[in-house]
mmCIF file of C-alpha atoms and ligand atoms in Angstrom:
data_model
loop_
_atom_site.group_PDB
_atom_site.id
_atom_site.type_symbol
_atom_site.label_atom_id
_atom_site.label_comp_id
_atom_site.label_asym_id
_atom_site.label_seq_id
_atom_site.Cartn_x
_atom_site.Cartn_y
_atom_site.Cartn_z
ATOM 1 C CA MET A 1 -0.639 -132.836 -92.448
ATOM 2 C CA THR A 2 1.338 -133.287 -95.631
ATOM 3 C CA ASP A 3 4.704 -133.227 -93.812
ATOM 4 C CA GLN A 4 6.454 -132.411 -97.062
ATOM 5 C CA ARG A 5 9.217 -129.828 -96.989
ATOM 6 C CA VAL A 6 9.232 -126.691 -99.139
ATOM 7 C CA LEU A 7 12.312 -124.590 -99.748
ATOM 8 C CA LEU A 8 11.122 -120.967 -99.815
ATOM 9 C CA THR A 9 13.765 -118.549 -101.113
ATOM 10 C CA GLY A 10 13.702 -114.920 -99.929
ATOM 11 C CA ALA A 11 11.524 -115.910 -96.975
ATOM 12 C CA THR A 12 11.814 -112.444 -95.401
ATOM 13 C CA GLY A 13 9.966 -110.808 -98.303
ATOM 14 C CA PHE A 14 6.472 -109.269 -98.232
ATOM 15 C CA ILE A 15 4.964 -112.013 -100.414
ATOM 16 C CA ALA A 16 7.106 -114.868 -99.079
ATOM 17 C CA ARG A 17 5.978 -114.334 -95.473
ATOM 18 C CA HIS A 18 2.414 -114.973 -96.576
ATOM 19 C CA ILE A 19 3.482 -118.030 -98.546
ATOM 20 C CA ALA A 20 5.318 -119.336 -95.462
ATOM 21 C CA LEU A 21 2.280 -118.731 -93.261
ATOM 22 C CA GLN A 22 -0.091 -120.538 -95.629
ATOM 23 C CA LEU A 23 2.328 -123.432 -96.158
ATOM 24 C CA LEU A 24 2.687 -123.900 -92.392
ATOM 25 C CA GLN A 25 -1.089 -123.655 -91.939
ATOM 26 C CA GLN A 26 -1.513 -126.404 -94.529
ATOM 27 C CA GLY A 27 0.901 -128.721 -92.721
ATOM 28 C CA TYR A 28 3.998 -128.308 -94.862
ATOM 29 C CA ARG A 29 7.433 -127.991 -93.367
ATOM 30 C CA VAL A 30 9.182 -124.854 -94.577
ATOM 31 C CA ARG A 31 12.865 -124.104 -94.987
ATOM 32 C CA GLY A 32 13.185 -120.402 -95.704
ATOM 33 C CA THR A 33 16.350 -118.840 -97.061
ATOM 34 C CA VAL A 34 17.518 -115.565 -95.552
ATOM 35 C CA ARG A 35 20.560 -113.394 -96.133
ATOM 36 C CA SER A 36 21.633 -113.308 -92.499
ATOM 37 C CA ALA A 37 21.045 -115.198 -89.262
ATOM 38 C CA ALA A 38 19.616 -112.055 -87.655
ATOM 39 C CA LYS A 39 16.967 -111.819 -90.404
ATOM 40 C CA GLY A 40 16.139 -115.480 -89.770
ATOM 41 C CA GLU A 41 15.458 -114.819 -86.095
ATOM 42 C CA GLY A 42 13.237 -111.872 -86.952
ATOM 43 C CA LEU A 43 11.317 -114.016 -89.431
ATOM 44 C CA LEU A 44 10.654 -116.775 -86.895
ATOM 45 C CA ALA A 45 9.447 -114.233 -84.348
ATOM 46 C CA THR A 46 7.050 -112.457 -86.720
ATOM 47 C CA LEU A 47 5.587 -115.676 -88.106
ATOM 48 C CA ALA A 48 5.089 -116.986 -84.573
ATOM 49 C CA GLN A 49 3.280 -113.734 -83.774
ATOM 50 C CA ALA A 50 1.099 -114.264 -86.845
ATOM 51 C CA GLY A 51 0.017 -117.581 -85.343
ATOM 52 C CA ALA A 52 2.198 -119.996 -87.344
ATOM 53 C CA ASP A 53 3.559 -123.224 -85.888
ATOM 54 C CA VAL A 54 7.205 -122.239 -86.282
ATOM 55 C CA SER A 55 8.452 -125.590 -85.011
ATOM 56 C CA ARG A 56 7.942 -126.628 -88.654
ATOM 57 C CA LEU A 57 9.932 -123.669 -89.979
ATOM 58 C CA GLU A 58 13.704 -123.625 -90.293
ATOM 59 C CA VAL A 59 15.948 -121.023 -91.866
ATOM 60 C CA ALA A 60 19.007 -121.426 -94.059
ATOM 61 C CA GLU A 61 21.456 -118.725 -95.115
ATOM 62 C CA ALA A 62 22.007 -118.136 -98.822
ATOM 63 C CA ASP A 63 22.523 -115.121 -101.072
ATOM 64 C CA LEU A 64 21.542 -115.037 -104.741
ATOM 65 C CA THR A 65 24.946 -113.588 -105.612
ATOM 66 C CA ARG A 66 26.885 -116.547 -104.207
ATOM 67 C CA ASP A 67 26.911 -120.328 -104.659
ATOM 68 C CA ALA A 68 27.346 -121.006 -100.940
ATOM 69 C CA GLY A 69 24.403 -122.505 -99.102
ATOM 70 C CA TRP A 70 21.958 -123.197 -101.924
ATOM 71 C CA GLN A 71 22.554 -126.929 -102.298
ATOM 72 C CA GLU A 72 22.453 -127.537 -98.548
ATOM 73 C CA ALA A 73 19.250 -125.503 -98.387
ATOM 74 C CA ALA A 74 17.589 -127.481 -101.192
ATOM 75 C CA ASN A 75 18.645 -130.953 -100.063
ATOM 76 C CA GLY A 76 15.757 -132.849 -98.496
ATOM 77 C CA CYS A 77 13.096 -130.522 -99.922
ATOM 78 C CA ASP A 78 10.140 -131.969 -101.834
ATOM 79 C CA PHE A 79 9.248 -128.636 -103.446
ATOM 80 C CA VAL A 80 10.946 -125.317 -104.119
ATOM 81 C CA CYS A 81 9.243 -121.952 -104.197
ATOM 82 C CA HIS A 82 11.594 -119.261 -105.501
ATOM 83 C CA THR A 83 10.527 -115.728 -104.595
ATOM 84 C CA ALA A 84 13.887 -114.025 -103.887
ATOM 85 C CA SER A 85 14.788 -111.299 -106.358
ATOM 86 C CA PRO A 86 15.958 -107.692 -106.124
ATOM 87 C CA PHE A 87 12.971 -105.316 -106.253
ATOM 88 C CA PRO A 88 14.367 -101.792 -105.808
ATOM 89 C CA ALA A 89 12.034 -98.831 -105.405
ATOM 90 C CA ARG A 90 14.329 -96.763 -107.661
ATOM 91 C CA GLN A 91 15.205 -98.131 -111.048
ATOM 92 C CA PRO A 92 18.916 -98.224 -111.862
ATOM 93 C CA ALA A 93 19.812 -96.399 -115.094
ATOM 94 C CA ASP A 94 21.708 -99.440 -116.373
ATOM 95 C CA LYS A 95 19.017 -101.760 -117.766
ATOM 96 C CA LEU A 96 21.156 -104.821 -117.069
ATOM 97 C CA ALA A 97 22.143 -103.841 -113.527
ATOM 98 C CA LEU A 98 19.872 -106.325 -111.741
ATOM 99 C CA VAL A 99 20.352 -109.235 -114.133
ATOM 100 C CA PRO A 100 23.408 -110.798 -112.512
ATOM 101 C CA ILE A 101 21.565 -111.063 -109.170
ATOM 102 C CA ALA A 102 18.146 -112.062 -110.513
ATOM 103 C CA ARG A 103 19.106 -114.402 -113.358
ATOM 104 C CA ASP A 104 22.284 -115.965 -111.980
ATOM 105 C CA GLY A 105 20.662 -116.317 -108.560
ATOM 106 C CA THR A 106 17.662 -118.022 -110.151
ATOM 107 C CA LEU A 107 19.972 -120.422 -111.983
ATOM 108 C CA ARG A 108 21.604 -121.303 -108.656
ATOM 109 C CA VAL A 109 18.186 -122.080 -107.174
ATOM 110 C CA VAL A 110 16.974 -124.118 -110.165
ATOM 111 C CA SER A 111 20.168 -126.197 -110.266
ATOM 112 C CA ALA A 112 20.071 -126.853 -106.538
ATOM 113 C CA ALA A 113 16.384 -127.819 -106.741
ATOM 114 C CA ALA A 114 17.052 -130.245 -109.598
ATOM 115 C CA ARG A 115 20.059 -131.829 -107.900
ATOM 116 C CA ALA A 116 18.024 -132.213 -104.700
ATOM 117 C CA GLY A 117 15.389 -134.122 -106.680
ATOM 118 C CA ALA A 118 12.562 -131.670 -105.934
ATOM 119 C CA LYS A 119 9.206 -132.694 -107.374
ATOM 120 C CA ARG A 120 8.259 -129.209 -108.520
ATOM 121 C CA LEU A 121 9.625 -125.667 -108.677
ATOM 122 C CA VAL A 122 7.323 -122.651 -108.448
ATOM 123 C CA VAL A 123 8.967 -119.388 -109.548
ATOM 124 C CA THR A 124 7.604 -115.976 -108.528
ATOM 125 C CA SER A 125 7.883 -114.024 -111.715
ATOM 126 C CA SER A 126 5.775 -110.940 -112.522
ATOM 127 C CA VAL A 127 3.589 -109.321 -115.131
ATOM 128 C CA ALA A 128 6.827 -107.367 -115.673
ATOM 129 C CA SER A 129 8.008 -110.456 -117.613
ATOM 130 C CA ILE A 130 4.925 -110.301 -119.827
ATOM 131 C CA THR A 131 3.547 -106.857 -120.595
ATOM 132 C CA TYR A 132 6.503 -104.488 -121.172
ATOM 133 C CA GLY A 133 8.217 -103.227 -124.298
ATOM 134 C CA HIS A 134 5.444 -104.196 -126.728
ATOM 135 C CA GLY A 135 4.790 -100.736 -128.114
ATOM 136 C CA LYS A 136 1.662 -98.617 -127.978
ATOM 137 C CA GLU A 137 -0.019 -100.463 -130.841
ATOM 138 C CA ARG A 138 -0.336 -103.658 -128.817
ATOM 139 C CA ASP A 139 -3.893 -103.812 -127.436
ATOM 140 C CA ALA A 140 -4.678 -107.543 -127.275
ATOM 141 C CA VAL A 141 -5.215 -109.211 -123.893
ATOM 142 C CA PHE A 142 -1.913 -110.330 -122.335
ATOM 143 C CA THR A 143 -1.608 -114.042 -121.578
ATOM 144 C CA GLY A 144 1.015 -116.464 -120.351
ATOM 145 C CA ASP A 145 2.205 -116.795 -123.937
ATOM 146 C CA ASP A 146 3.511 -113.215 -124.000
ATOM 147 C CA TRP A 147 6.997 -112.117 -123.012
ATOM 148 C CA SER A 148 8.275 -108.617 -122.344
ATOM 149 C CA ASN A 149 10.672 -107.355 -124.976
ATOM 150 C CA VAL A 150 13.972 -106.734 -123.181
ATOM 151 C CA ASP A 151 15.470 -104.990 -126.224
ATOM 152 C CA SER A 152 12.837 -102.258 -126.196
ATOM 153 C CA PRO A 153 13.966 -98.824 -124.951
ATOM 154 C CA ASP A 154 10.632 -98.723 -123.035
ATOM 155 C CA ILE A 155 11.460 -101.301 -120.373
ATOM 156 C CA SER A 156 12.804 -100.853 -116.852
ATOM 157 C CA ALA A 157 15.827 -102.567 -115.329
ATOM 158 C CA TYR A 158 13.456 -104.439 -112.990
ATOM 159 C CA ALA A 159 11.351 -105.773 -115.876
ATOM 160 C CA VAL A 160 14.494 -106.820 -117.759
ATOM 161 C CA SER A 161 15.717 -108.696 -114.684
ATOM 162 C CA LYS A 162 12.385 -110.461 -114.136
ATOM 163 C CA THR A 163 12.089 -111.421 -117.810
ATOM 164 C CA LEU A 164 15.612 -112.780 -118.157
ATOM 165 C CA ALA A 165 15.443 -114.566 -114.789
ATOM 166 C CA GLU A 166 12.179 -116.284 -115.682
ATOM 167 C CA ARG A 167 13.428 -117.256 -119.147
ATOM 168 C CA ALA A 168 16.598 -118.693 -117.616
ATOM 169 C CA ALA A 169 14.542 -120.641 -115.077
ATOM 170 C CA TRP A 170 12.430 -122.269 -117.812
ATOM 171 C CA GLU A 171 15.502 -123.203 -119.850
ATOM 172 C CA GLU A 172 17.432 -124.633 -116.908
ATOM 173 C CA ALA A 173 14.405 -126.483 -115.499
ATOM 174 C CA GLU A 174 13.752 -128.086 -118.865
ATOM 175 C CA ARG A 175 17.398 -129.074 -119.266
ATOM 176 C CA ALA A 176 17.405 -130.572 -115.753
ATOM 177 C CA ASN A 177 14.008 -132.231 -116.186
ATOM 178 C CA LEU A 178 12.550 -130.332 -113.239
ATOM 179 C CA PRO A 179 8.784 -129.662 -113.392
ATOM 180 C CA MET A 180 8.219 -125.908 -113.123
ATOM 181 C CA VAL A 181 5.356 -123.416 -112.771
ATOM 182 C CA ALA A 182 5.596 -119.597 -112.941
ATOM 183 C CA ILE A 183 3.312 -117.213 -111.052
ATOM 184 C CA ASN A 184 3.154 -113.730 -112.615
ATOM 185 C CA PRO A 185 1.494 -111.263 -110.213
ATOM 186 C CA GLY A 186 0.489 -107.688 -110.866
ATOM 187 C CA LEU A 187 1.155 -105.023 -108.222
ATOM 188 C CA VAL A 188 0.804 -106.795 -104.887
ATOM 189 C CA ALA A 189 -1.036 -105.083 -102.018
ATOM 190 C CA GLY A 190 -2.614 -106.365 -98.808
ATOM 191 C CA PRO A 191 -1.652 -106.826 -95.176
ATOM 192 C CA LEU A 192 1.925 -107.018 -93.980
ATOM 193 C CA ILE A 193 3.260 -109.727 -91.734
ATOM 194 C CA GLY A 194 5.767 -108.007 -89.483
ATOM 195 C CA GLU A 195 7.602 -104.956 -90.708
ATOM 196 C CA ALA A 196 8.542 -106.234 -94.156
ATOM 197 C CA ALA A 197 7.621 -103.601 -96.681
ATOM 198 C CA GLY A 198 8.324 -104.395 -100.317
ATOM 199 C CA THR A 199 8.334 -101.757 -103.035
ATOM 200 C CA SER A 200 4.614 -102.095 -103.797
ATOM 201 C CA VAL A 201 3.726 -101.402 -100.146
ATOM 202 C CA GLN A 202 6.028 -98.374 -100.125
ATOM 203 C CA LEU A 203 4.034 -96.847 -102.992
ATOM 204 C CA ILE A 204 0.848 -96.985 -100.896
ATOM 205 C CA GLY A 205 2.740 -95.671 -97.849
ATOM 206 C CA MET A 206 3.938 -92.671 -99.869
ATOM 207 C CA MET A 207 0.376 -91.890 -100.917
ATOM 208 C CA MET A 208 -0.764 -92.038 -97.277
ATOM 209 C CA ARG A 209 1.944 -89.565 -96.282
ATOM 210 C CA GLY A 210 0.992 -87.082 -98.987
ATOM 211 C CA LYS A 211 4.263 -87.658 -100.872
ATOM 212 C CA LEU A 212 2.499 -88.127 -104.198
ATOM 213 C CA PRO A 213 0.059 -85.213 -104.575
ATOM 214 C CA ALA A 214 0.024 -85.624 -108.372
ATOM 215 C CA VAL A 215 0.572 -88.870 -110.251
ATOM 216 C CA PRO A 216 0.964 -89.958 -113.861
ATOM 217 C CA ASP A 217 -1.889 -91.705 -115.657
ATOM 218 C CA ILE A 218 -0.550 -95.216 -115.120
ATOM 219 C CA VAL A 219 -2.660 -98.298 -114.503
ATOM 220 C CA PHE A 220 -1.629 -101.447 -112.647
ATOM 221 C CA GLY A 221 -3.188 -104.861 -112.300
ATOM 222 C CA VAL A 222 -3.492 -105.095 -108.500
ATOM 223 C CA VAL A 223 -3.798 -108.235 -106.389
ATOM 224 C CA ASP A 224 -3.984 -109.121 -102.696
ATOM 225 C CA VAL A 225 -0.864 -110.739 -101.268
ATOM 226 C CA ARG A 226 -2.965 -113.478 -99.635
ATOM 227 C CA ASP A 227 -4.342 -114.480 -103.033
ATOM 228 C CA VAL A 228 -0.844 -114.415 -104.531
ATOM 229 C CA ALA A 229 0.403 -116.669 -101.730
ATOM 230 C CA ALA A 230 -2.532 -119.047 -102.180
ATOM 231 C CA ALA A 231 -1.735 -119.310 -105.905
ATOM 232 C CA HIS A 232 1.858 -120.280 -105.074
ATOM 233 C CA VAL A 233 0.760 -122.946 -102.593
ATOM 234 C CA ALA A 234 -1.788 -124.354 -105.060
ATOM 235 C CA ALA A 235 0.815 -124.370 -107.834
ATOM 236 C CA LEU A 236 2.998 -126.798 -105.863
ATOM 237 C CA THR A 237 0.539 -129.623 -106.417
ATOM 238 C CA ALA A 238 -2.202 -128.495 -108.831
ATOM 239 C CA GLU A 239 -2.867 -130.815 -111.722
ATOM 240 C CA GLY A 240 -2.335 -129.227 -115.105
ATOM 241 C CA ALA A 241 -0.052 -126.481 -113.749
ATOM 242 C CA ILE A 242 3.342 -127.804 -114.823
ATOM 243 C CA GLY A 243 4.935 -125.932 -117.699
ATOM 244 C CA ARG A 244 2.576 -122.959 -117.419
ATOM 245 C CA ARG A 245 2.764 -119.263 -116.519
ATOM 246 C CA PHE A 246 -0.156 -117.922 -114.467
ATOM 247 C CA ILE A 247 -1.035 -114.223 -114.377
ATOM 248 C CA VAL A 248 -2.534 -113.307 -110.996
ATOM 249 C CA SER A 249 -4.295 -109.946 -110.894
ATOM 250 C CA ALA A 250 -7.619 -108.990 -109.317
ATOM 251 C CA GLY A 251 -8.330 -106.000 -111.541
ATOM 252 C CA SER A 252 -6.919 -102.722 -112.780
ATOM 253 C CA LEU A 253 -6.431 -99.610 -110.697
ATOM 254 C CA SER A 254 -4.891 -96.371 -111.861
ATOM 255 C CA MET A 255 -2.579 -94.544 -109.489
ATOM 256 C CA MET A 256 -5.456 -92.120 -108.867
ATOM 257 C CA GLY A 257 -7.690 -95.162 -108.264
ATOM 258 C CA ILE A 258 -5.279 -96.524 -105.663
ATOM 259 C CA GLY A 259 -5.434 -93.145 -103.915
ATOM 260 C CA ARG A 260 -9.234 -93.183 -104.055
ATOM 261 C CA ALA A 261 -9.299 -96.699 -102.564
ATOM 262 C CA ILE A 262 -7.188 -95.428 -99.646
ATOM 263 C CA ALA A 263 -9.447 -92.413 -99.040
ATOM 264 C CA GLU A 264 -12.661 -94.450 -99.365
ATOM 265 C CA ALA A 265 -11.519 -96.902 -96.691
ATOM 266 C CA PHE A 266 -9.941 -94.227 -94.467
ATOM 267 C CA PRO A 267 -11.421 -90.761 -95.148
ATOM 268 C CA GLU A 268 -8.773 -89.104 -92.974
ATOM 269 C CA TYR A 269 -6.331 -89.561 -95.898
ATOM 270 C CA ARG A 270 -8.504 -87.532 -98.302
ATOM 271 C CA GLY A 271 -6.160 -84.594 -98.077
ATOM 272 C CA LYS A 272 -3.051 -86.759 -98.490
ATOM 273 C CA VAL A 273 -3.724 -89.108 -101.396
ATOM 274 C CA PRO A 274 -3.013 -88.022 -104.992
ATOM 275 C CA ARG A 275 -5.339 -85.202 -105.997
ATOM 276 C CA PHE A 276 -4.382 -84.719 -109.640
ATOM 277 C CA ALA A 277 -3.562 -86.961 -112.551
ATOM 278 C CA LEU A 278 -0.670 -85.274 -114.307
ATOM 279 C CA PRO A 279 -1.357 -84.591 -117.971
ATOM 280 C CA ASP A 280 0.850 -86.871 -120.083
ATOM 281 C CA VAL A 281 2.627 -83.900 -121.616
ATOM 282 C CA VAL A 282 3.735 -82.725 -118.159
ATOM 283 C CA VAL A 283 5.215 -86.149 -117.391
ATOM 284 C CA ARG A 284 7.050 -86.097 -120.712
ATOM 285 C CA ILE A 285 8.535 -82.670 -119.962
ATOM 286 C CA ALA A 286 9.398 -83.712 -116.405
ATOM 287 C CA ALA A 287 11.227 -86.738 -117.772
ATOM 288 C CA LEU A 288 13.624 -84.446 -119.592
ATOM 289 C CA VAL A 289 14.957 -83.264 -116.258
ATOM 290 C CA VAL A 290 13.917 -85.943 -113.745
ATOM 291 C CA GLY A 291 15.375 -89.261 -114.832
ATOM 292 C CA GLU A 292 12.951 -91.245 -112.652
ATOM 293 C CA ALA A 293 9.938 -89.943 -114.567
ATOM 294 C CA ARG A 294 11.274 -91.537 -117.753
ATOM 295 C CA ALA A 295 10.138 -95.031 -116.767
ATOM 296 C CA ALA A 296 6.540 -93.796 -116.645
ATOM 297 C CA ILE A 297 6.403 -92.500 -120.226
ATOM 298 C CA PRO A 298 5.779 -95.754 -122.110
ATOM 299 C CA GLU A 299 3.008 -96.638 -119.642
ATOM 300 C CA LEU A 300 1.101 -93.348 -119.891
ATOM 301 C CA GLY A 301 -2.555 -93.831 -120.735
ATOM 302 C CA ARG A 302 -2.118 -97.557 -121.363
ATOM 303 C CA ARG A 303 -4.795 -99.986 -120.267
ATOM 304 C CA LYS A 304 -3.414 -103.520 -120.339
ATOM 305 C CA GLU A 305 -5.860 -106.381 -120.097
ATOM 306 C CA LEU A 306 -4.544 -109.437 -118.306
ATOM 307 C CA ALA A 307 -5.892 -112.966 -118.766
ATOM 308 C CA THR A 308 -6.444 -114.567 -115.366
ATOM 309 C CA GLU A 309 -8.787 -117.412 -116.401
ATOM 310 C CA PRO A 310 -5.978 -120.024 -116.352
ATOM 311 C CA ALA A 311 -5.085 -119.142 -112.741
ATOM 312 C CA ARG A 312 -8.776 -119.291 -111.790
ATOM 313 C CA ALA A 313 -9.312 -122.652 -113.506
ATOM 314 C CA VAL A 314 -6.102 -124.455 -112.532
ATOM 315 C CA LEU A 315 -5.059 -122.834 -109.243
ATOM 316 C CA GLY A 316 -8.472 -121.938 -107.851
ATOM 317 C CA PHE A 317 -7.475 -118.246 -107.904
ATOM 318 C CA ALA A 318 -10.489 -116.278 -106.613
ATOM 319 C CA PRO A 319 -9.112 -112.834 -105.843
ATOM 320 C CA ALA A 320 -10.462 -110.257 -103.429
ATOM 321 C CA ASP A 321 -11.414 -106.788 -104.700
ATOM 322 C CA PRO A 322 -8.183 -104.886 -105.471
ATOM 323 C CA ARG A 323 -9.479 -101.814 -103.574
ATOM 324 C CA GLU A 324 -9.892 -103.985 -100.488
ATOM 325 C CA ALA A 325 -6.297 -105.183 -100.950
ATOM 326 C CA VAL A 326 -5.150 -101.551 -100.951
ATOM 327 C CA ALA A 327 -7.250 -100.808 -97.853
ATOM 328 C CA ALA A 328 -5.699 -103.827 -96.102
ATOM 329 C CA THR A 329 -2.216 -102.407 -96.758
ATOM 330 C CA VAL A 330 -3.260 -99.106 -95.218
ATOM 331 C CA ARG A 331 -4.783 -100.848 -92.186
ATOM 332 C CA SER A 332 -1.542 -102.772 -91.695
ATOM 333 C CA LEU A 333 0.704 -99.736 -92.064
ATOM 334 C CA ARG A 334 -1.435 -97.847 -89.522
ATOM 335 C CA GLU A 335 -1.181 -100.727 -87.042
ATOM 336 C CA LEU A 336 2.578 -100.918 -87.539
ATOM 337 C CA SER A 337 3.051 -97.204 -86.975
ATOM 338 C CA ARG A 338 0.938 -97.411 -83.801
ATOM 339 C CA ALA A 339 3.030 -100.378 -82.609
ATOM 340 C CA GLY A 340 6.300 -98.603 -83.473
HETATM 341 P P1 NDP B 1 10.498 -107.898 -101.048
HETATM 342 O O1 NDP B 1 11.515 -106.848 -101.388
HETATM 343 O O2 NDP B 1 9.694 -107.767 -99.817
HETATM 344 O O3 NDP B 1 11.182 -109.334 -101.063
HETATM 345 C C1 NDP B 1 12.287 -109.643 -101.841
HETATM 346 C C2 NDP B 1 12.988 -110.831 -101.217
HETATM 347 O O4 NDP B 1 14.136 -111.176 -102.031
HETATM 348 C C3 NDP B 1 13.517 -110.534 -99.809
HETATM 349 O O5 NDP B 1 13.384 -111.682 -99.015
HETATM 350 C C4 NDP B 1 14.985 -110.233 -100.066
HETATM 351 O O6 NDP B 1 15.810 -110.514 -98.961
HETATM 352 C C5 NDP B 1 15.265 -111.228 -101.179
HETATM 353 N N1 NDP B 1 16.490 -110.869 -101.887
HETATM 354 C C6 NDP B 1 16.750 -109.740 -102.569
HETATM 355 N N2 NDP B 1 18.016 -109.778 -103.028
HETATM 356 C C7 NDP B 1 18.550 -110.961 -102.607
HETATM 357 C C8 NDP B 1 19.815 -111.580 -102.721
HETATM 358 N N3 NDP B 1 20.835 -110.992 -103.361
HETATM 359 N N4 NDP B 1 20.008 -112.797 -102.168
HETATM 360 C C9 NDP B 1 18.997 -113.407 -101.486
HETATM 361 N N5 NDP B 1 17.789 -112.875 -101.312
HETATM 362 C C10 NDP B 1 17.572 -111.652 -101.874
HETATM 363 O O7 NDP B 1 9.562 -107.959 -102.328
HETATM 364 P P2 NDP B 1 8.208 -108.741 -102.643
HETATM 365 O O8 NDP B 1 7.827 -109.685 -101.585
HETATM 366 O O9 NDP B 1 7.256 -107.722 -103.097
HETATM 367 O O10 NDP B 1 8.685 -109.568 -103.931
HETATM 368 C C11 NDP B 1 8.933 -110.977 -103.902
HETATM 369 C C12 NDP B 1 8.970 -111.478 -105.317
HETATM 370 O O11 NDP B 1 7.743 -111.165 -105.958
HETATM 371 C C13 NDP B 1 10.068 -110.874 -106.182
HETATM 372 O O12 NDP B 1 10.552 -111.887 -107.036
HETATM 373 C C14 NDP B 1 9.326 -109.811 -106.986
HETATM 374 O O13 NDP B 1 9.967 -109.555 -108.205
HETATM 375 C C15 NDP B 1 8.004 -110.515 -107.182
HETATM 376 N N6 NDP B 1 6.860 -109.618 -107.478
HETATM 377 C C16 NDP B 1 6.480 -108.640 -106.589
HETATM 378 C C17 NDP B 1 5.407 -107.817 -106.887
HETATM 379 C C18 NDP B 1 4.935 -106.745 -105.947
HETATM 380 O O14 NDP B 1 4.140 -105.887 -106.353
HETATM 381 N N7 NDP B 1 5.339 -106.749 -104.690
HETATM 382 C C19 NDP B 1 4.690 -107.927 -108.176
HETATM 383 C C20 NDP B 1 5.152 -109.019 -109.018
HETATM 384 C C21 NDP B 1 6.206 -109.814 -108.667
HETATM 385 P P3 NDP B 1 16.136 -109.394 -97.817
HETATM 386 O O15 NDP B 1 14.965 -109.393 -96.871
HETATM 387 O O16 NDP B 1 17.382 -109.882 -97.189
HETATM 388 O O17 NDP B 1 16.302 -108.081 -98.534
#
């Protein structure tokens, strides 16, 4: 038992629940932030159901948009793991719409962590902070040295928010002398704990329900949520991690490939999963009338290679097959619908 306390922001989230579970299993105490007391009760109940010793878990109320609660939440914590961030399924048209929540909220967390004297801060960033807005000509492998270009017209509001929030975290942590690590996951799949369903899970759910019969030719780096959580837990104490950004992805899957992974694991979805890859020209025409299709255009046909060796070497990242991660999401969603 380490008995050290970790502040986990956004503890109700899809990824954070797995981080909480693994932290508790490894003997940490966890203080999870939630936006309401009711959400805190739900979190305790679902983690208890997942087999966690919730006597070591406490919840604290704090919202990224407000100062209240963050310092009290951070006080007495040895480590801080900051996962909370808005992750909407639909992208707002205003590219800067999510920045005040993501960046200013992150600054609140970093300042509170520093004032509390935390030993290390681990920030959940994203490949969205690394691979976007570089233009079609960019074909080199993406590493932790790359940053998304927020001034590019080809970048979503979500990617802008993740990039500016992570940049702000590095600057503030350096100013406050707080050791920091960033984890930059690809699209996260895998089993759900409780009913939490982040945006990445919703994409798989839509494919299962036949809502996406045809999809654009877009490829994601996909990774299992359990491997993402393990990387966060390792990053709290791993030697050689401080000051670094770690890409965590298990491998690339196109949207068609995600559909195939669903149908391979559960043949009954064969008639539901995407059946056609839309020709790029069709997506471009659709984008003229359907605003939501616009975000897909810069990604059409792109194959981005992601460097995961640093995460493997420093954090012991040894990811499961991305198709198995997708199948685990489906299994979980089926169990939840049977339970509900
Ligand atoms: P979820 O939507 O499941 O979790 C987001 C969490 O952030 C929730 O706990 C949510 O609280 C909290 N949150 C949102 N807005 C606020 C706010 N204003 N104040 C306080 N808390 C807030 O998403 P994921 O678990 O998928 O994402 C977690 C993190 O991982 C995010 O930073 C996301 O950007 C990042 N990430 C996710 C990837 C993915 O594919 N899932 C890929 C790469 C990075 P509440 O429950 O109250 O809404």
